Short mmCIF file of C-alpha atoms and ligand atoms in Angstrom, two decimals:
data_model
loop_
_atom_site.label_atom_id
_atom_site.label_comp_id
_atom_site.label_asym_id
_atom_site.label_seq_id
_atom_site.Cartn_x
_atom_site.Cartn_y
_atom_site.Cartn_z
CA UNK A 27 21.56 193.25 37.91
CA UNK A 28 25.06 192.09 39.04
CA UNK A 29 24.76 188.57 40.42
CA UNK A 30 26.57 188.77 44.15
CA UNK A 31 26.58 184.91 44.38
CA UNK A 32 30.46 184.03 43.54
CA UNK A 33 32.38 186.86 45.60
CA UNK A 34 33.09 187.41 49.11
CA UNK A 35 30.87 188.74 51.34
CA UNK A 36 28.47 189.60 48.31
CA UNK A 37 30.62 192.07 46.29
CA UNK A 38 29.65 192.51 42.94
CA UNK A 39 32.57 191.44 40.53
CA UNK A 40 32.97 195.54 39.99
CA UNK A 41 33.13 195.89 43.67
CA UNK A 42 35.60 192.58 44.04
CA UNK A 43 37.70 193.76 41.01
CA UNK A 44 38.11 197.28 41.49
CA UNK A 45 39.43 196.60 45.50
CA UNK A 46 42.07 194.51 44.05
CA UNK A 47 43.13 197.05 41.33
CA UNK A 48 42.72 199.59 44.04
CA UNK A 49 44.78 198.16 47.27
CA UNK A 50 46.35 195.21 45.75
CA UNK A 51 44.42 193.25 48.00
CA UNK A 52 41.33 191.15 47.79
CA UNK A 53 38.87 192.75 49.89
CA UNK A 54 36.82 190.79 51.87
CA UNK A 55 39.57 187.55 52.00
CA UNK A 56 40.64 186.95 54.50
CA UNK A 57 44.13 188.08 55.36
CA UNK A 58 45.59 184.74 55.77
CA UNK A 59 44.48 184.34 52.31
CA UNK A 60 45.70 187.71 51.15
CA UNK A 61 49.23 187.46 52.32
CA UNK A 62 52.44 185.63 51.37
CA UNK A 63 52.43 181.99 52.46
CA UNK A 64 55.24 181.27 55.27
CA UNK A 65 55.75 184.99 56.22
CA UNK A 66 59.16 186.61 57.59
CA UNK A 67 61.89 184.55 58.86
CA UNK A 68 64.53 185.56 61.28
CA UNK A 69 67.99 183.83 61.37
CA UNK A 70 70.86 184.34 64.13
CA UNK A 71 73.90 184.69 62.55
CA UNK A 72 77.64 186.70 63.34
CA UNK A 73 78.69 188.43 60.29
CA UNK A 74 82.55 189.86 60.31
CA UNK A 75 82.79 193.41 59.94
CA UNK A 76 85.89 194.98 59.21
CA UNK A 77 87.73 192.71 61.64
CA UNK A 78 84.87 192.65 64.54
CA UNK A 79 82.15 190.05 64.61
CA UNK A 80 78.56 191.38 64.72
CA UNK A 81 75.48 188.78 66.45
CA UNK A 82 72.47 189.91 64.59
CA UNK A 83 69.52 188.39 64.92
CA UNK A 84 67.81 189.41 61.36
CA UNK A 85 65.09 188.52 58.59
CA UNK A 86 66.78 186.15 56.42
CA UNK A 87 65.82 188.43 53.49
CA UNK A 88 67.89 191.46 54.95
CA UNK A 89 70.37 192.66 52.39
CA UNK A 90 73.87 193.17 53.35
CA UNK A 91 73.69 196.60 52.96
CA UNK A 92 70.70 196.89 55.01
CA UNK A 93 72.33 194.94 57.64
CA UNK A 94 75.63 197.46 57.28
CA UNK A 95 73.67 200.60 57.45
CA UNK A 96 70.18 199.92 59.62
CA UNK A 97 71.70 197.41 61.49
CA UNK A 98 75.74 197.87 62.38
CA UNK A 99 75.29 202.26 61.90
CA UNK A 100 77.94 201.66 59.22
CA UNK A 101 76.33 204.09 56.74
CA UNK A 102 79.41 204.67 54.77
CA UNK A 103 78.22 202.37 52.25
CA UNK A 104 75.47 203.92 50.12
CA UNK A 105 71.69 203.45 48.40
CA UNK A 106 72.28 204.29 45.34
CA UNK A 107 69.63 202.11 43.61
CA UNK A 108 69.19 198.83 45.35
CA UNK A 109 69.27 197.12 42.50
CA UNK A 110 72.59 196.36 41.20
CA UNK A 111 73.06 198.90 38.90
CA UNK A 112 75.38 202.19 40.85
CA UNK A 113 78.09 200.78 42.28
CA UNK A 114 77.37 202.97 45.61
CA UNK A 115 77.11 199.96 47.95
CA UNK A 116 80.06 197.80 46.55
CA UNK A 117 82.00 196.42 49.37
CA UNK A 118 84.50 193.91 49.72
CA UNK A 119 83.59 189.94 50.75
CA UNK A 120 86.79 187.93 51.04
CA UNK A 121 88.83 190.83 48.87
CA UNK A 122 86.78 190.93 46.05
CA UNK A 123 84.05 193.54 45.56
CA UNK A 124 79.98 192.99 45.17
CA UNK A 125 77.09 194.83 45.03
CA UNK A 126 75.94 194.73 49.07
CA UNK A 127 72.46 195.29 47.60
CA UNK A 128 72.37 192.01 45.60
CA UNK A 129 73.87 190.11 48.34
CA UNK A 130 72.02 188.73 51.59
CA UNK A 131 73.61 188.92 54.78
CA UNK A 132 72.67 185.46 56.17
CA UNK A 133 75.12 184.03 52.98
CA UNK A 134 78.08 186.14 54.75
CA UNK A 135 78.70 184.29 57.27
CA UNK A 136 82.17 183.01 58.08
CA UNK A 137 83.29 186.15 55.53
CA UNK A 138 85.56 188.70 56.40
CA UNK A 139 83.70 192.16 54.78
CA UNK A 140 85.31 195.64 54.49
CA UNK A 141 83.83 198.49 54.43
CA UNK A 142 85.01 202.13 53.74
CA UNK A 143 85.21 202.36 57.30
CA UNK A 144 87.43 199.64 57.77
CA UNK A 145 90.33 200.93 54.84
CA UNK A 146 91.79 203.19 57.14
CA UNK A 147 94.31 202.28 60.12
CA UNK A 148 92.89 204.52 62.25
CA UNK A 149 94.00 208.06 61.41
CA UNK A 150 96.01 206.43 58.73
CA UNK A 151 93.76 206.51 55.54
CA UNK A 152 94.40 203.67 53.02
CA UNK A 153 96.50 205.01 50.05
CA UNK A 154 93.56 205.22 47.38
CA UNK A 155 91.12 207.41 49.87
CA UNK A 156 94.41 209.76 49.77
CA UNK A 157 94.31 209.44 45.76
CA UNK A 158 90.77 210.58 45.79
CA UNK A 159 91.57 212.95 48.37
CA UNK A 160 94.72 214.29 46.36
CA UNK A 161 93.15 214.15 42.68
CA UNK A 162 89.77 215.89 43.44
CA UNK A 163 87.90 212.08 43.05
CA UNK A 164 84.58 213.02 44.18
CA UNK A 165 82.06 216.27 44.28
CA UNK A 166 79.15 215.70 45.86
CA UNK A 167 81.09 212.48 47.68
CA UNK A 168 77.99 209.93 47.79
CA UNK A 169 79.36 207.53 45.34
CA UNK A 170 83.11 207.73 46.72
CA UNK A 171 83.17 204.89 49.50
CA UNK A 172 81.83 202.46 46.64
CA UNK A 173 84.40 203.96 43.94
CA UNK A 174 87.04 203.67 46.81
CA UNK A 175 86.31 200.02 47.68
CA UNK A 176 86.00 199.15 44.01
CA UNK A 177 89.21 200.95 43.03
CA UNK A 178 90.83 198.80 45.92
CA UNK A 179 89.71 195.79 44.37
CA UNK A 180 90.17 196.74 40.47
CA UNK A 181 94.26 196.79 41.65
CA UNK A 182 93.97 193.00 43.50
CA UNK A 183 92.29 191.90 39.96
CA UNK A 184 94.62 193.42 37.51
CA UNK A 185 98.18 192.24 39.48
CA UNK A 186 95.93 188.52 39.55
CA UNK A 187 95.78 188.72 35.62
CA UNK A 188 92.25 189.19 35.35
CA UNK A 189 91.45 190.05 32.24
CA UNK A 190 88.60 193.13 31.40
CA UNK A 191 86.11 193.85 28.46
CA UNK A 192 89.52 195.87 26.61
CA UNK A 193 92.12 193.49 27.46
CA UNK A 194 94.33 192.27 24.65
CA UNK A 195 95.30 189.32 25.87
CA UNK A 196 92.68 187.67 27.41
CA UNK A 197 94.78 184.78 28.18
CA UNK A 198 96.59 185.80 31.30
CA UNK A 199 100.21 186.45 31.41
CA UNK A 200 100.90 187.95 34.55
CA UNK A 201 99.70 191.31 35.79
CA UNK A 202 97.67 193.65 33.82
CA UNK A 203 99.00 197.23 33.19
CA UNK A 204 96.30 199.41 33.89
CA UNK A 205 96.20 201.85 31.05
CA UNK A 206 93.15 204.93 31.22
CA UNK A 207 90.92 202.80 29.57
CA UNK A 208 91.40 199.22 31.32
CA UNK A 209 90.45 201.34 34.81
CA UNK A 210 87.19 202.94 33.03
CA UNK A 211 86.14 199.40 31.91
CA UNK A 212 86.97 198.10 35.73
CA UNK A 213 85.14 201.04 37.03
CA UNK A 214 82.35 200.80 34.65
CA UNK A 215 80.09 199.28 37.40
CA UNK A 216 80.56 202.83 39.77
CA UNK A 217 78.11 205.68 38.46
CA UNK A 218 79.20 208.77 39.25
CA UNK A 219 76.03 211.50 39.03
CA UNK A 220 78.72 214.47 39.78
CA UNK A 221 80.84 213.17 36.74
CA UNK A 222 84.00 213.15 38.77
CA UNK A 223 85.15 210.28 36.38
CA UNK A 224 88.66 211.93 34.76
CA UNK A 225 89.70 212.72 38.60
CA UNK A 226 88.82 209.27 39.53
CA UNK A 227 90.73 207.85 36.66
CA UNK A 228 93.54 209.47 38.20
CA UNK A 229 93.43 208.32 41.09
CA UNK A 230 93.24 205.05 40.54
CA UNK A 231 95.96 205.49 37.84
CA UNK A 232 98.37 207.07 40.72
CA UNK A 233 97.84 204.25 42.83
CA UNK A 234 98.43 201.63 40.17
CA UNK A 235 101.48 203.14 38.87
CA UNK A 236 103.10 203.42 42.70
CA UNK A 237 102.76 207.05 43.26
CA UNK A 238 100.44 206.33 46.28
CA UNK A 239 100.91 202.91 47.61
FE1 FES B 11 73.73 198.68 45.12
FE2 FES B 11 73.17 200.71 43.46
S1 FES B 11 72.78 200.54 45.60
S2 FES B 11 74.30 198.88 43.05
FE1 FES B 12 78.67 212.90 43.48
FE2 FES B 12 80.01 210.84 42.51
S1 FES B 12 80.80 212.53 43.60
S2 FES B 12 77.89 211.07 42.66
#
């Protein structure tokens, strides 16, 4: 017979192992005991929004995209993954673009974000939503505002000099031209599931070369 001495409450070890397989939690701990030490955290904190400041009062583990879209209603920037690895949530912080999934709000303070929202002047769309507008640049359209954002950013990083994965000269010497494949290496980090990827090469080509900005 199972002794019952060296559990809680006088569980068998079965009993005591198979609730923690079961419900990832002891049974029978208590639940001080069962939970994370510290617990939540809220912060106040004004984050700038496409040009407006926001007071949120928030758990200091709230992602910026979970701040954007549960938060602000600014659901233009999408899920994809949540974990780095779509592109669907890139925004910009300070011009250049991130991953809003990677990045916590509270850090954004005293940052000026943009969103796909905030491109436009009023009914006056930015030049690269017209490019993806005019070349076809999206199907189903859930991966556009993050293609859009990081096109905008791909064209700040290339007239900087910033080199990419296929640039020749890595030292930099001025602008970059932005051949076909330099903007499929820059847009590497946007996944398109709808394979719009030729029509959103072209887009961001007819923006680079002038025909759209
Ligand atoms: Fe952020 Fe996929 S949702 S990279
Ligand atoms: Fe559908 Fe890109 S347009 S995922």
């Amino acid at each position: 017979m199972e002794k019952k001495d060296n559990f809680p409450e006088g569980l068998t070890r079965r009993e005591f192992v198979e609730a923690v397989v079961v419900t990832g939690v002891a049974a029978g701990l208590p639940a001080s005991a069962a939970e994370p030490s510290g617990g939540a955290q809220t912060a106040a904190y004004a984050l700038n929004i496409n040009g407006q400041d926001h007071h949120l009062t928030l758990d200091t583990r709230t992602t910026l995209l979970d701040a954007l879209r549960e938060h602000l209603n600014l659901t233009g920037s999408k899920k994809g993954c949540d974990h780095g690895q779509c592109g669907a949530c890139t925004v910009l912080a300070n011009g250049r673009r991130i991953n809003s999934c990677l990045s916590l709000a509270v850090v954004h303070q005293g940052d000026h974000i943009v969103t796909i929202e905030g491109l436009s002047q009023g009914d006056d769309l930015h030049p690269m939503q017209t490019a993806f507008l005019e070349h076809d640049g999206f199907q189903c359209g859930y991966c556009t505002p993050g293609q859009i954002c990081s096109a905008v950013a791909l064209l700040d990083e290339a007239r900087a000099g910033a080199p990419s994965a296929v640039t020749a000269q890595l030292r930099s010497v001025g602008p970059v031209q932005l051949n076909d494949d330099e903007i499929r290496e820059r847009m590497s980090g946007n996944i398109c599931r709808c394979g719009a990827y030729p029509n959103i090469v072209a887009a961001v080509r007819a923006v680079s070369q002038g025909r759209r900005s």
